[in-house]
PDB file of C-alpha atoms in Angstrom:
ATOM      1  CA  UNK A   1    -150.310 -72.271 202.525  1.00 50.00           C
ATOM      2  CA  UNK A   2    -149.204 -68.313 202.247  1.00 52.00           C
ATOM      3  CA  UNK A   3    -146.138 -67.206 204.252  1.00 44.00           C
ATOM      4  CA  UNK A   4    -148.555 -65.086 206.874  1.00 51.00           C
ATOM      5  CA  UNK A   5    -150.700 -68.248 207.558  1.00 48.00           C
ATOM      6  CA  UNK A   6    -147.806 -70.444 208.175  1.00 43.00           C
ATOM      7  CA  UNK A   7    -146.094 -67.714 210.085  1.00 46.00           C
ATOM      8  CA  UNK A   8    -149.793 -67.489 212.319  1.00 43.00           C
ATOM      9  CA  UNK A   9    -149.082 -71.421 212.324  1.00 46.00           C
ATOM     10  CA  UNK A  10    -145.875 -71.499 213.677  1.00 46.00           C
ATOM     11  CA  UNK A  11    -146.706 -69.350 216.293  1.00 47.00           C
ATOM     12  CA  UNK A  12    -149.967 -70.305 217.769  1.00 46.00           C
ATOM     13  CA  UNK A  13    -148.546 -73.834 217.844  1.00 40.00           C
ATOM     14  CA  UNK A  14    -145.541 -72.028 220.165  1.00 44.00           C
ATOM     15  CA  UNK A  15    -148.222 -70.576 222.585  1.00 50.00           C
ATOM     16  CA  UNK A  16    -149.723 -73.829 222.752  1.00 51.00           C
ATOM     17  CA  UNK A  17    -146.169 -75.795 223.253  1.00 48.00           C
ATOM     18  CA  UNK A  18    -145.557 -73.297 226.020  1.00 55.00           C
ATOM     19  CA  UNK A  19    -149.628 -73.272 227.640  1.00 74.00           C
ATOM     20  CA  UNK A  20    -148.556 -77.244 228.054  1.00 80.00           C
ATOM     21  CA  UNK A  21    -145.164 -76.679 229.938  1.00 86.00           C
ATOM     22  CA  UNK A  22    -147.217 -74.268 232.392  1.00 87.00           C
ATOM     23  CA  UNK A  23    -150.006 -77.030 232.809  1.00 89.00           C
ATOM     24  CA  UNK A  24    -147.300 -79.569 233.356  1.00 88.00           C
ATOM     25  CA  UNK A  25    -145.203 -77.590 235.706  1.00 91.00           C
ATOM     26  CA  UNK A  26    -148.547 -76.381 237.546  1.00 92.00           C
ATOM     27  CA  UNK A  27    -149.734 -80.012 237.937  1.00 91.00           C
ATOM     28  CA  UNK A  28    -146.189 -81.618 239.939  1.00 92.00           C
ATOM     29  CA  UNK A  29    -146.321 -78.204 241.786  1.00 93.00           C
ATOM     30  CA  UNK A  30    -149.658 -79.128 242.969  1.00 92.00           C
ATOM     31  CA  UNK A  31    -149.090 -82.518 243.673  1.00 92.00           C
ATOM     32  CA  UNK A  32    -146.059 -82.226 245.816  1.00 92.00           C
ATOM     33  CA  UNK A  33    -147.705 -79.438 247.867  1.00 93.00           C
ATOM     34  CA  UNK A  34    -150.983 -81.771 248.115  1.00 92.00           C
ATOM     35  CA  UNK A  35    -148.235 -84.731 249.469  1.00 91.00           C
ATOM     36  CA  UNK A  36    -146.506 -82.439 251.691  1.00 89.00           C
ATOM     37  CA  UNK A  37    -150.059 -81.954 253.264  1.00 88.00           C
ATOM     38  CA  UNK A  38    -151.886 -78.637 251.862  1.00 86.00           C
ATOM     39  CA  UNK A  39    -154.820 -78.085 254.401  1.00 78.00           C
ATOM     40  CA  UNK A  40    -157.417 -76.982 252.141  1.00 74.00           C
ATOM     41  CA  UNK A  41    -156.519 -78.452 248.114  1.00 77.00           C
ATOM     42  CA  UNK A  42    -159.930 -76.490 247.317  1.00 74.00           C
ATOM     43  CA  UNK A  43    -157.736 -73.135 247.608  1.00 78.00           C
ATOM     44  CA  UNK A  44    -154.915 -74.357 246.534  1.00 89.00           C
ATOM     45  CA  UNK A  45    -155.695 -73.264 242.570  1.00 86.00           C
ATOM     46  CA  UNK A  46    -155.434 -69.097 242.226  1.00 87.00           C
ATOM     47  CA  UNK A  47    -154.561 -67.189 239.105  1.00 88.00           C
ATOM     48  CA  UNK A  48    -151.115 -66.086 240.782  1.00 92.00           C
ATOM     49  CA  UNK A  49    -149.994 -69.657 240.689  1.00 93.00           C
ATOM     50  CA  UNK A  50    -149.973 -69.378 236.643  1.00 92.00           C
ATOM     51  CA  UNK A  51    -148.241 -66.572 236.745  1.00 93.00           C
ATOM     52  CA  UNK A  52    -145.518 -67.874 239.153  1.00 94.00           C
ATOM     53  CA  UNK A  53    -145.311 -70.695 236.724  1.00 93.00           C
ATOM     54  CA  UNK A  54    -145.238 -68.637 233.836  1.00 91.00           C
ATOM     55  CA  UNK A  55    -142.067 -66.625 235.030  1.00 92.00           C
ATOM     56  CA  UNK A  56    -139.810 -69.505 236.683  1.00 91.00           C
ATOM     57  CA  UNK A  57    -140.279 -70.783 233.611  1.00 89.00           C
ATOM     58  CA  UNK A  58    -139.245 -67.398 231.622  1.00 84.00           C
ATOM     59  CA  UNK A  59    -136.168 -65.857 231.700  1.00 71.00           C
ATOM     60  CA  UNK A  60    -137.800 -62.930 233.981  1.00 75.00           C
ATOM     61  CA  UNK A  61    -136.823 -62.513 237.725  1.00 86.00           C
ATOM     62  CA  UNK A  62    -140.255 -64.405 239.359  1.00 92.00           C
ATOM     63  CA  UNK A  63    -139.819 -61.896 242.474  1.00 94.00           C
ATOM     64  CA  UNK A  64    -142.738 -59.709 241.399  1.00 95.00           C
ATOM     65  CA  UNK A  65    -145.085 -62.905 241.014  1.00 95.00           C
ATOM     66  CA  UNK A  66    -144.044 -64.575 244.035  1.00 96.00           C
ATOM     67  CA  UNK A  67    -144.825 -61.612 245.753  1.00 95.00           C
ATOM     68  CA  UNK A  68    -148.126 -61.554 244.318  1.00 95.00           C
ATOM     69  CA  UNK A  69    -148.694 -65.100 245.077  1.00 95.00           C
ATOM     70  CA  UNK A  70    -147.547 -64.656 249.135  1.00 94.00           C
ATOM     71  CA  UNK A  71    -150.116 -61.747 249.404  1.00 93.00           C
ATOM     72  CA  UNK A  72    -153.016 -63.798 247.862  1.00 91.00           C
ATOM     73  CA  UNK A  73    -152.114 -67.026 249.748  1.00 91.00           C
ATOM     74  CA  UNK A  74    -152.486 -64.251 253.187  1.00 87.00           C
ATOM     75  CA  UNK A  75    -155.752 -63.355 251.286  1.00 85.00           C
ATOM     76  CA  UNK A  76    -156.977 -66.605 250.891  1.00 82.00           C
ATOM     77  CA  UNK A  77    -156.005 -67.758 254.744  1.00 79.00           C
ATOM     78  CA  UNK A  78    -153.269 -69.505 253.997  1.00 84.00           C
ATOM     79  CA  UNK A  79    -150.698 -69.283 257.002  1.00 84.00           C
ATOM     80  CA  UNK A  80    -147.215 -68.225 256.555  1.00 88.00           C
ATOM     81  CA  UNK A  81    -145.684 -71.587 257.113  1.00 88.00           C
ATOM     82  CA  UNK A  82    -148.007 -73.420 254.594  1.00 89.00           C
ATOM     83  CA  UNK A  83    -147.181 -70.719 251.858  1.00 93.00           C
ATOM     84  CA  UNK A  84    -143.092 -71.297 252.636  1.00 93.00           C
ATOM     85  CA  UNK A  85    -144.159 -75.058 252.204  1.00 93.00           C
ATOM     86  CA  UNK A  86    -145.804 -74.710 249.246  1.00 94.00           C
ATOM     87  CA  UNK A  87    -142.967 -72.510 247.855  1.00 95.00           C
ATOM     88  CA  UNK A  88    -140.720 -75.480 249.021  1.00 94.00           C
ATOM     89  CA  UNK A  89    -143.019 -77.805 246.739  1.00 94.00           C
ATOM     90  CA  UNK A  90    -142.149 -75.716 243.483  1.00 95.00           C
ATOM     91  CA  UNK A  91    -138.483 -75.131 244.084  1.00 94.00           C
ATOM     92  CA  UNK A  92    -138.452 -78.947 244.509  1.00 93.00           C
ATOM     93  CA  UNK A  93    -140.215 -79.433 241.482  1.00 92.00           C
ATOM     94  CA  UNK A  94    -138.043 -77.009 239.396  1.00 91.00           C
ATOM     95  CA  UNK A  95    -134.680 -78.694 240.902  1.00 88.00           C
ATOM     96  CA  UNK A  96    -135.550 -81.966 239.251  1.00 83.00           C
ATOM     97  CA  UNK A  97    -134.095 -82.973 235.796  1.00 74.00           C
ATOM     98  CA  UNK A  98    -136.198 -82.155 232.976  1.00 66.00           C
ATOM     99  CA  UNK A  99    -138.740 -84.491 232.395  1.00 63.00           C
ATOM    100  CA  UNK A 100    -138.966 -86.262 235.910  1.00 67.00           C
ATOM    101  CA  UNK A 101    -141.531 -87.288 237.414  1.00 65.00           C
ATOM    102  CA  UNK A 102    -140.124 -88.783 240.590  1.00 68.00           C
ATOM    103  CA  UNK A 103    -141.630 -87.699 244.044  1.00 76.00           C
ATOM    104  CA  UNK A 104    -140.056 -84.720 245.327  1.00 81.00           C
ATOM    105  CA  UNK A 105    -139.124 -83.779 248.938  1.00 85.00           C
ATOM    106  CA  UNK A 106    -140.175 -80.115 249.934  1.00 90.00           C
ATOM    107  CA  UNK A 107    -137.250 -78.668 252.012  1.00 91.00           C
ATOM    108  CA  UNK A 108    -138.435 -74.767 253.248  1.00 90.00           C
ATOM    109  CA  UNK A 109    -134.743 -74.981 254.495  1.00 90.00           C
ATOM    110  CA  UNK A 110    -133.650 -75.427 250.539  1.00 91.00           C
ATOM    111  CA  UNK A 111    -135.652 -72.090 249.525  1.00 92.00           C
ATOM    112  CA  UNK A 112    -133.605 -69.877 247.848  1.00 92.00           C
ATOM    113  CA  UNK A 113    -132.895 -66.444 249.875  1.00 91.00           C
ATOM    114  CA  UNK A 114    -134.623 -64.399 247.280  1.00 91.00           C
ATOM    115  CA  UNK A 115    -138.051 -66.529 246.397  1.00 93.00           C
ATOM    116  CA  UNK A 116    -138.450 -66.989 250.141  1.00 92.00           C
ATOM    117  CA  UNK A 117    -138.268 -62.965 250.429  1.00 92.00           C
ATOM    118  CA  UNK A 118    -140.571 -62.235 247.917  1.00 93.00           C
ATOM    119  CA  UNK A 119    -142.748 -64.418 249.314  1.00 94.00           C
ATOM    120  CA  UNK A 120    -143.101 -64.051 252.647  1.00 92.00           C
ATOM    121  CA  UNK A 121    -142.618 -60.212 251.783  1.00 92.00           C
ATOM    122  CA  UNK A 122    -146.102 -60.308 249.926  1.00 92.00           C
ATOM    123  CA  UNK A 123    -147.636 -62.563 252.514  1.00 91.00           C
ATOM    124  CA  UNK A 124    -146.606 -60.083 255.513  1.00 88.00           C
ATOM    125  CA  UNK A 125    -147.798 -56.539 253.686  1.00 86.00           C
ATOM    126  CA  UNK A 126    -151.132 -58.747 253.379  1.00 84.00           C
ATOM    127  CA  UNK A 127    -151.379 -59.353 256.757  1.00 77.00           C
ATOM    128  CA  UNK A 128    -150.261 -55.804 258.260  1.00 74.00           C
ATOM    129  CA  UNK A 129    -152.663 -54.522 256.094  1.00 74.00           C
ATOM    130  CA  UNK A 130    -155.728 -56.119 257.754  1.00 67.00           C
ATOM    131  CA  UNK A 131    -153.878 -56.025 261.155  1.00 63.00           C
ATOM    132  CA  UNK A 132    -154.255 -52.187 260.429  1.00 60.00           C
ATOM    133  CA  UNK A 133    -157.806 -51.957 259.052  1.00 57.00           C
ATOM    134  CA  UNK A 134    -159.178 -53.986 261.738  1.00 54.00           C
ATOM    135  CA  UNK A 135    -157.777 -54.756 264.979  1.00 55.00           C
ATOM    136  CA  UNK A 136    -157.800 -51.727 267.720  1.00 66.00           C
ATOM    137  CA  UNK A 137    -155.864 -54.046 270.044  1.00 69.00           C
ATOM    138  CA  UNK A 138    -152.909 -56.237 270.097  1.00 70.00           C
ATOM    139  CA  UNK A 139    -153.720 -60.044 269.651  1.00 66.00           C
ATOM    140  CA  UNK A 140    -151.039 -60.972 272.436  1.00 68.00           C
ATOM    141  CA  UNK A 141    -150.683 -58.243 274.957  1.00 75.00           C
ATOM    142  CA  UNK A 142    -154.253 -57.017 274.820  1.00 80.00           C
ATOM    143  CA  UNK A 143    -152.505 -53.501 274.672  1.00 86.00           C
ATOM    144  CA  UNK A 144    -154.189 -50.936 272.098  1.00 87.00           C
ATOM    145  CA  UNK A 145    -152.695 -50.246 268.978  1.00 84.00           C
ATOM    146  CA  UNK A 146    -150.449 -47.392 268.440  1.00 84.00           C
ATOM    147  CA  UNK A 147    -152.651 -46.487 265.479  1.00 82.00           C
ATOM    148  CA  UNK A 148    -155.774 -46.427 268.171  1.00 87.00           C
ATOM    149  CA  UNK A 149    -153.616 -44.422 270.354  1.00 90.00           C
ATOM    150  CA  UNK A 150    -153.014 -41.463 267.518  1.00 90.00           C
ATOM    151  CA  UNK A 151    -157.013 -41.602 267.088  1.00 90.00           C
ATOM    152  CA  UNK A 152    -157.160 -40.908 271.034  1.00 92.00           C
ATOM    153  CA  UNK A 153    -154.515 -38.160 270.346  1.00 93.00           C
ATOM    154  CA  UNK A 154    -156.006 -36.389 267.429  1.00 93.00           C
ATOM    155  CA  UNK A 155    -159.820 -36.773 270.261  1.00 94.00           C
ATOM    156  CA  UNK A 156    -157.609 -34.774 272.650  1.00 94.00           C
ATOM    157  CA  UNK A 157    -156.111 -32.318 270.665  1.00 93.00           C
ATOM    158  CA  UNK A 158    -160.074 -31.548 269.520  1.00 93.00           C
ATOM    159  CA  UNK A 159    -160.942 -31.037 272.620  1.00 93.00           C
ATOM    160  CA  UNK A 160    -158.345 -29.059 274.255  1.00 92.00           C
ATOM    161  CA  UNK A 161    -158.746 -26.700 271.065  1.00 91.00           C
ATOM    162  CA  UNK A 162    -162.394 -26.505 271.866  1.00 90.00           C
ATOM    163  CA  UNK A 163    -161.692 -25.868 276.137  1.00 90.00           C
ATOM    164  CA  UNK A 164    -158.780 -23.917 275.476  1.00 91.00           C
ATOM    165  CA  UNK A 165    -156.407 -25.917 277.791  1.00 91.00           C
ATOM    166  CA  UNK A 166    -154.717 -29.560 277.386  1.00 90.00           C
ATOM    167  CA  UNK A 167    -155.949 -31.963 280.005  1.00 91.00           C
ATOM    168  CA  UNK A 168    -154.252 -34.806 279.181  1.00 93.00           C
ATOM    169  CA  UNK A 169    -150.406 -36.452 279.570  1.00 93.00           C
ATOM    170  CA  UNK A 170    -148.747 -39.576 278.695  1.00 94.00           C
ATOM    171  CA  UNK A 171    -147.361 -42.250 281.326  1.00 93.00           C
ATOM    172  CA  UNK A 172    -144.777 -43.344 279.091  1.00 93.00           C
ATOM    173  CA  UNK A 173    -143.377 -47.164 280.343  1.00 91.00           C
ATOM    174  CA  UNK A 174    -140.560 -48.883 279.113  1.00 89.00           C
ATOM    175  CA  UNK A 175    -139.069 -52.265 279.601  1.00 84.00           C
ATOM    176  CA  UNK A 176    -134.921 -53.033 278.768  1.00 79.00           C
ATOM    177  CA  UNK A 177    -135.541 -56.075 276.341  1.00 75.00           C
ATOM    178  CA  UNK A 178    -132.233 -56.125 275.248  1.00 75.00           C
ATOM    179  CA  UNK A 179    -131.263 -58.418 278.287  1.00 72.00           C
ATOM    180  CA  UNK A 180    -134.065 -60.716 277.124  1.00 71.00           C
ATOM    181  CA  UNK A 181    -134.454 -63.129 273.974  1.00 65.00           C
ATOM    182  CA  UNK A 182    -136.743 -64.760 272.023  1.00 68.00           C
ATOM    183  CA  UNK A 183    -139.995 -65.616 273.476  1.00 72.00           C
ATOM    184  CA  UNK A 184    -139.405 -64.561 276.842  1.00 75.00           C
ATOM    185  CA  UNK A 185    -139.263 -60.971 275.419  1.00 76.00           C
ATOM    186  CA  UNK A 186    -143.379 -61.192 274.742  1.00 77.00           C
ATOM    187  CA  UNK A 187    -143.823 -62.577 277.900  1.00 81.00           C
ATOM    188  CA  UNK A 188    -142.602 -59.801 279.592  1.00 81.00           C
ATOM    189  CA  UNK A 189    -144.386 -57.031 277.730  1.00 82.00           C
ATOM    190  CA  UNK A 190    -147.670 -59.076 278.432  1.00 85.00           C
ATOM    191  CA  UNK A 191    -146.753 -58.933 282.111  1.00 85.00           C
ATOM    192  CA  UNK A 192    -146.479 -55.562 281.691  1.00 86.00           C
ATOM    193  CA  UNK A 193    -149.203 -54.962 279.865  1.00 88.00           C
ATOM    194  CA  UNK A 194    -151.588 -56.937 282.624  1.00 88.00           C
ATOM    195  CA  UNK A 195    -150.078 -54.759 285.078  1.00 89.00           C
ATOM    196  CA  UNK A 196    -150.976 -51.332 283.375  1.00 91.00           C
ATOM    197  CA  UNK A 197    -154.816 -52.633 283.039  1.00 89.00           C
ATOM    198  CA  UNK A 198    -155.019 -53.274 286.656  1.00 90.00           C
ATOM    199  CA  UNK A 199    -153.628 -50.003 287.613  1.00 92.00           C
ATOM    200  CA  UNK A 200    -155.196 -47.557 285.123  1.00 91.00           C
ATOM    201  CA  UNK A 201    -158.567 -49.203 285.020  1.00 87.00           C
ATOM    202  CA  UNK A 202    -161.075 -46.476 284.444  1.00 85.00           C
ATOM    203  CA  UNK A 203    -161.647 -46.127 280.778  1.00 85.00           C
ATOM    204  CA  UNK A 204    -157.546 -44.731 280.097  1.00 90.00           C
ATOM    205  CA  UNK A 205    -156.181 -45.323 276.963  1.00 91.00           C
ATOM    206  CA  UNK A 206    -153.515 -48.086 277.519  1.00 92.00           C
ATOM    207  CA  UNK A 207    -151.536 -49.092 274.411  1.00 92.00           C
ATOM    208  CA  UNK A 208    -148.152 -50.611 272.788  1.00 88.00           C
ATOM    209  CA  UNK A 209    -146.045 -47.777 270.461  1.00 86.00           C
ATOM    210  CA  UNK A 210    -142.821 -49.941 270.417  1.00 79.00           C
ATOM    211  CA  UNK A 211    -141.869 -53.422 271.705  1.00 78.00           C
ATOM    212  CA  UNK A 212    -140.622 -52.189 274.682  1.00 82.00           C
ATOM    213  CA  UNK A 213    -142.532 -49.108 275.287  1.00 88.00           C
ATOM    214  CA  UNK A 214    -146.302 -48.437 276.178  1.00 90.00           C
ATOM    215  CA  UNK A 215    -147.770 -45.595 276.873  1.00 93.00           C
ATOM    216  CA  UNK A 216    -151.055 -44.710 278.795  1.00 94.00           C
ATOM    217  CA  UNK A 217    -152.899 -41.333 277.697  1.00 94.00           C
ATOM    218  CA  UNK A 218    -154.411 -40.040 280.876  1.00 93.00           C
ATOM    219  CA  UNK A 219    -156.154 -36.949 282.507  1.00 91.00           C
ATOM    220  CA  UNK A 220    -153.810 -34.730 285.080  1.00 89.00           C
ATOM    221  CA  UNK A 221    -154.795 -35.872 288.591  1.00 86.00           C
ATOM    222  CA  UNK A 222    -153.554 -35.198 291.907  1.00 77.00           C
ATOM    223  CA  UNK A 223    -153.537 -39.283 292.448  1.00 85.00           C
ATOM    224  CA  UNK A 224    -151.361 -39.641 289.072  1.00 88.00           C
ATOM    225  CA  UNK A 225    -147.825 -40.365 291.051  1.00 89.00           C
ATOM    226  CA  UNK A 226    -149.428 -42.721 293.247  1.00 91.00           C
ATOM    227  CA  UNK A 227    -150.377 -44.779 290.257  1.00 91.00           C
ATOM    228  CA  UNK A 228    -147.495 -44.671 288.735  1.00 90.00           C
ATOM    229  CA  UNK A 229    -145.340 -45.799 292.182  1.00 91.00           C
ATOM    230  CA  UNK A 230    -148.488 -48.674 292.071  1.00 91.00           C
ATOM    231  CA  UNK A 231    -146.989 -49.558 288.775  1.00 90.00           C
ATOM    232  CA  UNK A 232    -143.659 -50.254 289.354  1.00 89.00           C
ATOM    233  CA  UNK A 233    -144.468 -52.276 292.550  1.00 89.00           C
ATOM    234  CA  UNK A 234    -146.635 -54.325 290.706  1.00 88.00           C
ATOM    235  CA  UNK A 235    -144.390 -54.684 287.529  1.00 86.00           C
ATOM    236  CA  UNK A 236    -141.708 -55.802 289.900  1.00 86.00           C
ATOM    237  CA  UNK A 237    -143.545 -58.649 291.226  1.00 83.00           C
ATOM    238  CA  UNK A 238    -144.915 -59.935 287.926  1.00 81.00           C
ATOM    239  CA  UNK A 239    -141.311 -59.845 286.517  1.00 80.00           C
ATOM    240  CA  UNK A 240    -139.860 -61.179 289.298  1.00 80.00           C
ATOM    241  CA  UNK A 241    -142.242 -64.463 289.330  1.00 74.00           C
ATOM    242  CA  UNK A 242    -140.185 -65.989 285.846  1.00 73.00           C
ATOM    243  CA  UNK A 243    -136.555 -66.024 285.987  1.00 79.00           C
ATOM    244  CA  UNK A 244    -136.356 -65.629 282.221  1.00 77.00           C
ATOM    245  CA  UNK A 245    -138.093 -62.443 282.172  1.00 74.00           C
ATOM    246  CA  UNK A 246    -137.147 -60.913 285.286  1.00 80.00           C
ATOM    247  CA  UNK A 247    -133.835 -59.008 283.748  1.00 78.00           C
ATOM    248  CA  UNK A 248    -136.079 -57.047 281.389  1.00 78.00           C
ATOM    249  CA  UNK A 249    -137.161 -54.757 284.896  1.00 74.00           C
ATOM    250  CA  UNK A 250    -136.923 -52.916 286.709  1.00 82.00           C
ATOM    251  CA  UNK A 251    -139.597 -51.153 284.508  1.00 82.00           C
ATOM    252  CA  UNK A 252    -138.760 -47.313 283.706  1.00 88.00           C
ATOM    253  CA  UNK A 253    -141.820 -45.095 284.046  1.00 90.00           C
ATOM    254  CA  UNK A 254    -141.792 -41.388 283.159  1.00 91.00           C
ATOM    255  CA  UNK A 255    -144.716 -38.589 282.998  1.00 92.00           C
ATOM    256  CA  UNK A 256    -144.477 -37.026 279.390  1.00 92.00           C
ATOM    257  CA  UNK A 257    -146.319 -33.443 279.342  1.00 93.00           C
ATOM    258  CA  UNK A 258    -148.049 -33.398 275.643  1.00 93.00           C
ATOM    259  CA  UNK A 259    -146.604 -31.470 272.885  1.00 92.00           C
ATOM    260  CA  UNK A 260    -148.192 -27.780 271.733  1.00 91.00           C
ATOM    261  CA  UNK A 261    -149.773 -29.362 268.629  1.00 91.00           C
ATOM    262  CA  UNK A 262    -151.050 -33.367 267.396  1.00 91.00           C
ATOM    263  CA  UNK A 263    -148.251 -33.509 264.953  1.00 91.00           C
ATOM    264  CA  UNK A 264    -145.797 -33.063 267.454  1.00 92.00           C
ATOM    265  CA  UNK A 265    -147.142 -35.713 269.638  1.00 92.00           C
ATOM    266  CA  UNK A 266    -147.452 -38.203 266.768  1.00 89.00           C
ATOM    267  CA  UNK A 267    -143.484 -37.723 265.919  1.00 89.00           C
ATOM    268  CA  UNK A 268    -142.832 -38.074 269.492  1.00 89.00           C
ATOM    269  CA  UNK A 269    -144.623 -41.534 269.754  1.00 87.00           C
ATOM    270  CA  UNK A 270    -143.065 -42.528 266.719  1.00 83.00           C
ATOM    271  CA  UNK A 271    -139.719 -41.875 267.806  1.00 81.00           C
ATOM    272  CA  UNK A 272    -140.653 -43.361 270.806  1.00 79.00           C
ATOM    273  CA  UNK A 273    -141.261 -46.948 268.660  1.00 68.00           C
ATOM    274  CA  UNK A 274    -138.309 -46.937 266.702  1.00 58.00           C
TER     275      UNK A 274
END
């Protein structure tokens, strides 16, 4: 046998030494997320997983595949805590001594600050993607979407260019969360939030641009102040019926006259969010 044909040798039997530590490594990763109890095992298999394997196993930083891995476990429907667990189920399996093939113990706890980023990173831009593409609402207010409110905006600014004045103005409505925590802090901007849809009811734009701050887009009227002292009535008495939410009032409601131009009122709601 020449040099070249033992060199060709020597190297395909490398690729095939190292195809059979990624098949092994693959195969206790799999089984210790199928025995910390995987939902679906059907999905379980993707083409990011071999990559993952492939670079834990390399002297590469894995980041950029775990990353890709989160956003294709989001993809595939995977929630976020059964892609932590199953990112448990490979740092597990990489923690054990060469060679073992003891039963590991998934710990998301034990996750590494960095994997667990990357991860949960790529599962999050997955989901924030399709929360953008698709939803014109939020899931737990019931508020509109700040990105539905700029499409009301950029309506307005049409037609005020068209009529040659600006109808509309913003009831801007704020709530002091700081004095809040936790879960309480979502109650209270759903309390809110019921209480704008019962006062502006007749086909306003009503919608979250901050978690603390909605706004409602509505036409100039003489009965405008009257709604808005409505508001803070009835904000009062849906804050006031939990004791855990109650210091986020008394709710602060301003009139905001539009800006000369869309752009203006898009940096204005973004600041508004921040």
């Amino acid at each position: 046998m020449g040099v070249r044909e033992a060199g060709a040798g020597s190297r395909a039997a490398a690729r095939r030494a190292g195809a059979d530590v990624v098949r092994a490594l693959r195969s206790r990763w799999r089984t210790a997320t199928m025995a910390a109890g995987w939902s679906y095992p059907g999905d379980w298999p993707l083409a990011e997983v071999d990559e993952v394997c492939a670079a834990v196993l390399d002297t590469a930083d894995p980041a950029a595949a775990l990353y890709r891995l989160g956003g294709a476990r989001a993809e595939a429907g995977a929630g976020l805590a059964e892609t932590l667990l199953d990112l448990a189920a490979l740092h597990a399996v990489l923690a054990e001594p060469p060679g073992s093939t003891g039963i590991v113990s998934p710990n998301v706890d034990a996750i590494p600050a960095r994997m667990m980023r990357a991860t949960a990173l790529g599962w999050g831009d997955v989901l924030t993607d399709q929360a953008a593409s698709c939803a014109a609402d939020n899931p737990l207010t019931g508020l509109a979407t700040g990105a539905y409110l700029r499409t009301r905006l950029r309506e307005v600014y049409a037609e005020a260019r068209t009529s040659g004045r600006q109808d509309h103005l913003l009831v801007l409505v704020s709530l002091d969360l700081t004095r809040t925590s936790g879960w309480s802090r979502v109650v209270a901007m759903t309390l809110l939030a019921d209480a704008l849809r019962e006062v502006f009811d007749s086909g306003q734009t009503v919608a979250s641009v901050g978690p603390s701050v909605a706004a409602v887009l509505v036409k100039k009227d003489v009965r405008l102040h009257r709604a808005v002292l409505n508001l803070r009535l009835l904000t009062a008495d849906r804050l006031a019926v939990d004791p855990h939410v109650a210091p986020a009032g008394p709710v602060k409601v301003w009139l905001e006259p539009l800006p000369a131009t869309y752009e203006e009122a898009i940096e204005l709601i973004t600041s508004l969010g921040r």
